[in-house]
Amino acid sequence: MEKNSKIYIAGHRGLVGSAIERKLRTEGFNNLILKTSSELNLENQKETEDFFNETRPEYVFLAAAKVGGILANSRYQADFIYKNLMISTNIINCCHKFGVKKLINLGSSCIYPKNAPQPMKEDCLLTSPLESTNEGYAIAKIAAIKLCRYYNEQFGTNFISLMPTNQYGINDNFNMETAHLLPMLLRRFHLAKLLHNRDFDSIRRDLKARKLGYGLDGTFDINDNSALENVLNKIGAYKDKVIVWGDGSVYRELMSSDDLADACFYLMQNKDYSDIGELVNITGGTDIKLSELYKIVKEIVGLKQEIEYDKTKPNGTFRKLMDDTKIKNLGWSPKIELQEGIKAVYEWYKSTL
């Protein structure tokens, strides 16, 4: 990419897309094509083709997707497979049809089988069944990987598929029903801290700034302190404890979205499909036990209450650690330490209230 290259970021308001935009602007790239979902419906083939025909981007980052946590993925499987299939199919086809020089297609670690050997290598794709709770989303992402590969093989395009590990960062989703692990923890612990301190004014600011989810929004009097406490109890935040799902025994890998943006930029600038092949993991190759993660988040937030485990709720997959051999051999590794990254996100979260 040259500094004046026309670059389209699909999903620029999301967690990953906004990080890619920040990275590009920091590096001096300002000829960016950005459209919100209200301005451009990427699920609509004609709208997407008209947009590409009009703007003619040279480089594309495909970060647009319908995403959510374990509850949303399991509850809305049809939405997740349909919407993500449409978005990726329309964009990938347009990149071919309108001569995009290079595409980076962003997937997810959930593409790998539920019982894949740990750490998960790229070649374990489609070797055994997927995790059932997010199968719809995973199948859509796998289809996008294959579509990129087949366009490359049939038409000589330069479409690269990256599989990031679990992301967190600025502009994350903090809706308690649809959020991923870390933002859900940060908000639950933050609200519990405020409840412990009886700081109802700050709780009101939080609830006015962001939806809670679970159908709770608009069902209570926000000026009634007892109603506020009751609704926070429903999401696991109490004045004397915080409830988390499962038993804390499973492991998760987490990466800052700013690290992922750095990887996207590096690979877009330096590597082609011929270097990468079908896909590459974007990972640091290390994970953390959830019980240890909870302690870190508790310390960063300044939570005084004890953490209580709801063992009637599912743990999810025991381990989802991805192998970092390939990405390291390509010359990239993450830079942001976990505690540093979580602190930065928490400070950003508080600044938005």
Coordinates of C-alpha atoms in Angstrom, one line a residue:
M1 CA 0.0 0.0 0.0
E2 CA 1.1 3.6 -0.8
K3 CA 0.1 6.5 1.5
N4 CA -2.4 7.6 -1.0
S5 CA -3.9 4.2 -1.8
K6 CA -7.7 3.9 -1.6
I7 CA -8.4 1.6 1.4
Y8 CA -11.8 0.3 2.4
I9 CA -12.3 -0.9 6.0
A10 CA -15.5 -2.9 6.2
G11 CA -16.7 -2.6 9.8
H12 CA -14.7 0.4 10.8
R13 CA -16.8 1.2 13.8
G14 CA -16.4 -2.2 15.4
L15 CA -13.7 -3.4 17.8
V16 CA -11.3 -4.7 15.1
G17 CA -12.2 -2.3 12.3
S18 CA -11.7 0.8 14.5
A19 CA -8.3 -0.5 15.6
I20 CA -7.3 -1.0 11.9
E21 CA -8.4 2.6 11.2
R22 CA -6.3 3.9 14.1
K23 CA -3.3 1.9 13.0
L24 CA -3.6 3.1 9.3
R25 CA -4.0 6.8 10.4
T26 CA -1.0 6.5 12.7
E27 CA 1.1 5.2 9.8
G28 CA 0.0 8.1 7.6
F29 CA -2.7 6.5 5.5
N30 CA -5.7 8.8 5.3
N31 CA -7.3 7.9 1.9
L32 CA -9.8 5.6 3.7
I33 CA -13.2 4.6 2.5
L34 CA -15.6 4.2 5.5
K35 CA -19.3 3.4 5.5
T36 CA -21.6 2.7 8.5
S37 CA -24.1 -0.1 8.4
S38 CA -26.9 2.5 8.0
E39 CA -25.1 3.9 4.9
L40 CA -24.3 0.6 3.3
N41 CA -26.0 -2.8 3.8
L42 CA -23.3 -5.3 3.1
E43 CA -25.8 -8.1 3.3
N44 CA -27.4 -6.7 0.1
Q45 CA -25.5 -7.8 -3.0
K46 CA -26.6 -5.0 -5.3
E47 CA -25.8 -2.3 -2.7
T48 CA -22.4 -3.8 -2.1
E49 CA -21.6 -4.1 -5.9
D50 CA -22.8 -0.5 -6.5
F51 CA -20.5 0.7 -3.7
F52 CA -17.5 -1.1 -5.0
N53 CA -18.2 0.1 -8.6
E54 CA -18.4 3.7 -7.4
T55 CA -15.5 3.8 -4.9
R56 CA -13.0 1.3 -6.5
P57 CA -10.9 0.5 -3.5
E58 CA -7.4 -0.8 -4.1
Y59 CA -7.1 -2.6 -0.7
V60 CA -9.8 -4.0 1.6
F61 CA -9.9 -5.1 5.2
L62 CA -12.9 -7.3 5.9
A63 CA -13.7 -6.7 9.6
A64 CA -17.4 -6.4 9.3
A65 CA -19.4 -9.2 10.9
K66 CA -22.3 -10.0 13.2
V67 CA -20.5 -11.1 16.5
G68 CA -21.5 -12.0 20.0
G69 CA -20.7 -14.1 23.1
I70 CA -21.6 -17.7 23.9
L71 CA -25.2 -16.9 24.7
A72 CA -26.0 -14.9 21.6
N73 CA -24.2 -17.4 19.4
S74 CA -26.1 -20.3 20.7
R75 CA -29.5 -18.5 20.8
Y76 CA -29.4 -16.9 17.3
Q77 CA -27.6 -19.4 15.1
A78 CA -29.6 -18.6 12.0
D79 CA -28.8 -14.9 12.2
F80 CA -25.1 -15.6 12.7
I81 CA -24.7 -18.0 9.8
Y82 CA -26.9 -16.0 7.3
K83 CA -25.7 -12.5 8.0
N84 CA -22.0 -13.5 8.1
L85 CA -22.3 -15.6 4.9
M86 CA -23.9 -12.7 3.1
I87 CA -21.4 -10.1 4.3
S88 CA -18.3 -12.1 3.4
T89 CA -19.6 -13.5 0.1
N90 CA -20.6 -10.0 -1.2
I91 CA -17.4 -8.4 -0.2
I92 CA -15.1 -11.2 -1.4
N93 CA -16.8 -11.4 -4.7
C94 CA -16.7 -7.7 -5.2
C95 CA -13.0 -7.6 -4.5
H96 CA -12.5 -10.0 -7.4
K97 CA -15.1 -8.4 -9.7
F98 CA -13.7 -4.9 -9.2
G99 CA -10.0 -5.7 -9.2
V100 CA -9.0 -5.1 -5.6
K101 CA -5.2 -5.6 -5.3
K102 CA -5.3 -7.3 -1.9
L103 CA -7.9 -8.3 0.7
I104 CA -7.4 -9.3 4.3
N105 CA -10.3 -11.5 5.5
L106 CA -10.7 -11.7 9.2
G107 CA -12.0 -14.9 10.8
S108 CA -12.1 -16.3 14.3
S109 CA -10.5 -19.1 16.4
C110 CA -14.0 -20.7 16.6
I111 CA -13.4 -22.1 13.1
Y112 CA -11.3 -24.9 14.7
P113 CA -12.9 -28.2 15.9
K114 CA -14.1 -28.4 19.5
N115 CA -11.6 -31.1 20.4
A116 CA -8.7 -30.0 18.2
P117 CA -5.3 -30.8 19.5
Q118 CA -3.8 -27.9 21.5
P119 CA -2.3 -25.6 20.5
M120 CA -4.4 -25.5 17.4
K121 CA -2.5 -25.5 14.1
E122 CA -3.9 -24.1 10.9
D123 CA -4.1 -27.6 9.3
C124 CA -6.6 -28.9 11.9
L125 CA -9.4 -27.0 10.1
L126 CA -12.4 -29.3 9.3
T127 CA -10.8 -32.4 10.9
S128 CA -13.6 -33.0 13.4
P129 CA -16.9 -31.4 14.7
L130 CA -17.2 -27.8 15.7
E131 CA -18.3 -26.4 19.1
S132 CA -22.1 -26.6 18.9
T133 CA -22.8 -23.3 20.7
N134 CA -21.3 -21.2 17.8
E135 CA -21.4 -23.6 14.9
G136 CA -23.4 -21.2 12.7
Y137 CA -20.9 -18.4 13.1
A138 CA -18.0 -20.8 12.6
I139 CA -19.4 -22.3 9.4
A140 CA -19.9 -18.8 7.9
K141 CA -16.3 -17.9 8.7
I142 CA -15.0 -21.2 7.2
A143 CA -16.9 -20.6 4.1
A144 CA -15.2 -17.2 3.7
I145 CA -11.8 -18.8 4.1
K146 CA -12.6 -21.3 1.4
L147 CA -14.0 -18.6 -0.8
C148 CA -10.8 -16.6 -0.6
R149 CA -8.7 -19.7 -1.3
Y150 CA -10.8 -20.7 -4.3
Y151 CA -10.8 -17.2 -5.8
N152 CA -7.0 -17.1 -5.4
E153 CA -6.6 -20.5 -7.1
Q154 CA -9.1 -19.9 -9.9
F155 CA -8.6 -16.2 -10.6
G156 CA -5.1 -15.4 -9.3
T157 CA -6.4 -12.9 -6.6
N158 CA -4.4 -12.0 -3.5
F159 CA -6.9 -12.7 -0.7
I160 CA -5.4 -13.5 2.7
S161 CA -7.4 -15.0 5.6
L162 CA -6.3 -14.3 9.2
M163 CA -7.7 -16.2 12.2
P164 CA -7.3 -14.0 15.3
T165 CA -7.6 -15.3 18.8
N166 CA -10.1 -13.7 21.2
Q167 CA -10.0 -9.9 21.0
Y168 CA -10.7 -7.1 23.4
G169 CA -10.1 -3.4 23.2
I170 CA -11.4 0.1 22.6
N171 CA -14.9 0.2 21.0
D172 CA -15.7 -3.3 22.3
N173 CA -19.3 -4.4 22.8
F174 CA -20.3 -4.1 26.5
N175 CA -23.9 -5.4 26.2
M176 CA -24.2 -8.0 28.9
E177 CA -26.1 -10.4 26.6
T178 CA -24.0 -10.2 23.5
A179 CA -20.5 -9.2 24.8
H180 CA -17.5 -11.4 24.6
L181 CA -15.7 -12.5 27.8
L182 CA -13.5 -9.6 28.8
P183 CA -15.9 -6.7 28.2
M184 CA -18.6 -8.6 29.9
L185 CA -16.3 -9.2 33.0
L186 CA -15.1 -5.6 33.1
R187 CA -18.6 -4.1 33.1
R188 CA -20.1 -6.7 35.5
F189 CA -17.2 -6.1 38.0
H190 CA -17.4 -2.3 37.5
L191 CA -21.1 -2.2 38.2
A192 CA -20.7 -4.5 41.2
K193 CA -18.0 -2.1 42.5
L194 CA -20.3 0.9 42.2
L195 CA -23.1 -1.1 43.8
H196 CA -20.8 -2.0 46.7
N197 CA -20.0 1.7 47.1
R198 CA -23.7 2.6 46.8
D199 CA -22.7 5.0 44.0
F200 CA -26.1 4.9 42.2
D201 CA -25.4 8.1 40.3
S202 CA -22.5 6.4 38.5
I203 CA -24.6 3.3 37.9
R204 CA -27.2 5.5 36.3
R205 CA -24.6 7.1 34.0
D206 CA -23.4 3.6 33.0
L207 CA -26.9 2.4 32.2
K208 CA -27.7 5.5 30.2
A209 CA -24.5 5.1 28.2
R210 CA -25.0 1.5 27.2
K211 CA -27.7 -1.2 27.0
L212 CA -27.6 -4.0 29.5
G213 CA -29.3 -6.7 27.3
Y214 CA -31.3 -9.7 28.4
G215 CA -34.5 -7.7 27.8
L216 CA -33.8 -5.7 30.9
D217 CA -33.5 -2.2 29.3
G218 CA -36.6 0.0 29.8
T219 CA -38.2 -2.4 32.3
F220 CA -37.3 -0.5 35.5
D221 CA -37.3 3.0 36.9
I222 CA -33.7 4.2 36.6
N223 CA -34.2 6.8 39.3
D224 CA -35.2 4.1 41.8
N225 CA -32.1 2.8 43.7
S226 CA -33.9 -0.4 44.7
A227 CA -34.8 -1.1 41.1
L228 CA -31.3 -0.5 40.0
E229 CA -29.9 -2.9 42.6
N230 CA -32.4 -5.5 41.5
V231 CA -31.6 -5.3 37.8
L232 CA -27.8 -5.5 38.5
N233 CA -28.5 -8.6 40.6
K234 CA -30.0 -10.2 37.5
I235 CA -26.7 -9.8 35.6
G236 CA -24.6 -11.2 38.5
A237 CA -23.5 -8.0 40.1
Y238 CA -24.3 -7.8 43.9
K239 CA -23.2 -5.5 46.6
D240 CA -21.5 -8.3 48.4
K241 CA -20.4 -10.6 45.5
V242 CA -20.1 -11.1 41.8
I243 CA -21.3 -14.2 40.0
V244 CA -19.5 -15.7 37.0
W245 CA -20.5 -18.6 34.8
G246 CA -18.9 -22.0 35.1
D247 CA -16.2 -23.1 37.6
G248 CA -13.2 -21.0 36.3
S249 CA -11.2 -24.1 35.2
V250 CA -11.1 -23.4 31.5
Y251 CA -8.5 -21.5 29.6
R252 CA -8.8 -18.6 27.1
E253 CA -6.3 -16.7 25.1
L254 CA -6.8 -12.9 24.8
M255 CA -5.2 -10.3 22.5
S256 CA -5.6 -6.6 22.2
S257 CA -7.3 -5.4 19.0
D258 CA -4.4 -3.0 18.6
D259 CA -2.1 -6.0 18.3
L260 CA -4.4 -7.5 15.7
A261 CA -4.4 -4.2 13.8
D262 CA -0.6 -4.2 13.8
A263 CA -0.6 -7.8 12.4
C264 CA -3.1 -6.8 9.7
F265 CA -1.0 -3.9 8.7
Y266 CA 2.2 -5.9 8.7
L267 CA 0.8 -8.7 6.6
M268 CA -0.9 -6.4 4.1
Q269 CA 2.4 -4.5 3.6
N270 CA 4.8 -7.5 3.5
K271 CA 3.1 -10.8 2.7
D272 CA 1.0 -12.3 -0.1
Y273 CA -1.2 -15.4 -0.4
S274 CA 1.8 -17.3 -1.8
D275 CA 3.6 -16.7 1.6
I276 CA 0.6 -17.5 3.8
G277 CA -1.5 -20.1 2.1
E278 CA -5.1 -20.8 3.1
L279 CA -5.0 -19.1 6.5
V280 CA -2.7 -18.0 9.4
N281 CA -3.3 -17.8 13.1
I282 CA -2.9 -14.4 14.7
T283 CA -1.9 -15.3 18.2
G284 CA 0.7 -15.0 20.9
G285 CA 0.6 -18.7 21.7
T286 CA -0.2 -18.3 25.4
D287 CA -3.5 -18.5 27.4
I288 CA -4.7 -18.0 30.9
K289 CA -7.0 -19.9 33.2
L290 CA -10.3 -18.0 33.8
S291 CA -9.9 -18.1 37.6
E292 CA -6.6 -16.2 37.2
L293 CA -8.1 -13.8 34.6
Y294 CA -10.9 -13.0 37.1
K295 CA -8.3 -12.1 39.7
I296 CA -6.6 -9.7 37.3
V297 CA -9.8 -8.0 36.3
K298 CA -10.8 -7.7 39.9
E299 CA -7.6 -6.0 40.8
I300 CA -7.7 -3.6 37.9
V301 CA -11.3 -2.6 38.5
G302 CA -10.7 -2.3 42.3
L303 CA -13.5 -4.8 43.2
K304 CA -13.9 -5.6 46.9
Q305 CA -16.5 -8.3 46.7
E306 CA -15.7 -12.0 46.4
I307 CA -16.2 -13.9 43.1
E308 CA -18.8 -16.7 43.2
Y309 CA -19.0 -19.4 40.5
D310 CA -22.3 -20.5 39.1
K311 CA -21.5 -24.1 38.2
T312 CA -24.9 -24.8 36.7
K313 CA -23.8 -22.6 33.8
P314 CA -21.6 -24.0 31.0
N315 CA -17.8 -23.5 30.9
G316 CA -17.6 -23.7 27.1
T317 CA -14.7 -25.3 25.3
F318 CA -12.0 -26.3 27.8
R319 CA -9.1 -24.7 25.9
K320 CA -8.8 -22.7 22.6
L321 CA -5.1 -22.0 22.3
M322 CA -3.8 -21.4 18.8
D323 CA -0.4 -22.3 17.6
D324 CA 1.8 -19.3 16.8
T325 CA 4.6 -21.1 14.8
K326 CA 3.4 -19.9 11.4
I327 CA 2.9 -16.2 12.2
K328 CA 6.2 -16.1 14.1
N329 CA 7.9 -17.5 11.0
L330 CA 6.3 -14.8 9.0
G331 CA 8.0 -12.2 11.2
W332 CA 5.2 -11.0 13.5
S333 CA 4.4 -11.3 17.2
P334 CA 2.1 -9.4 19.6
K335 CA 3.5 -6.6 21.8
I336 CA 0.9 -5.6 24.3
E337 CA 0.9 -7.5 27.7
L338 CA -2.5 -8.7 29.0
Q339 CA -2.6 -6.6 32.2
E340 CA -1.4 -3.5 30.3
G341 CA -4.1 -4.0 27.7
I342 CA -6.9 -4.6 30.2
K343 CA -6.0 -1.5 32.1
A344 CA -6.1 0.6 28.9
V345 CA -9.5 -0.7 28.0
Y346 CA -10.9 -0.2 31.5
E347 CA -9.7 3.4 31.5
W348 CA -11.2 4.0 28.1
Y349 CA -14.5 2.4 29.2
K350 CA -14.7 4.8 32.3
S351 CA -13.9 7.8 30.1
T352 CA -17.0 7.1 27.9
L353 CA -19.5 7.2 30.8

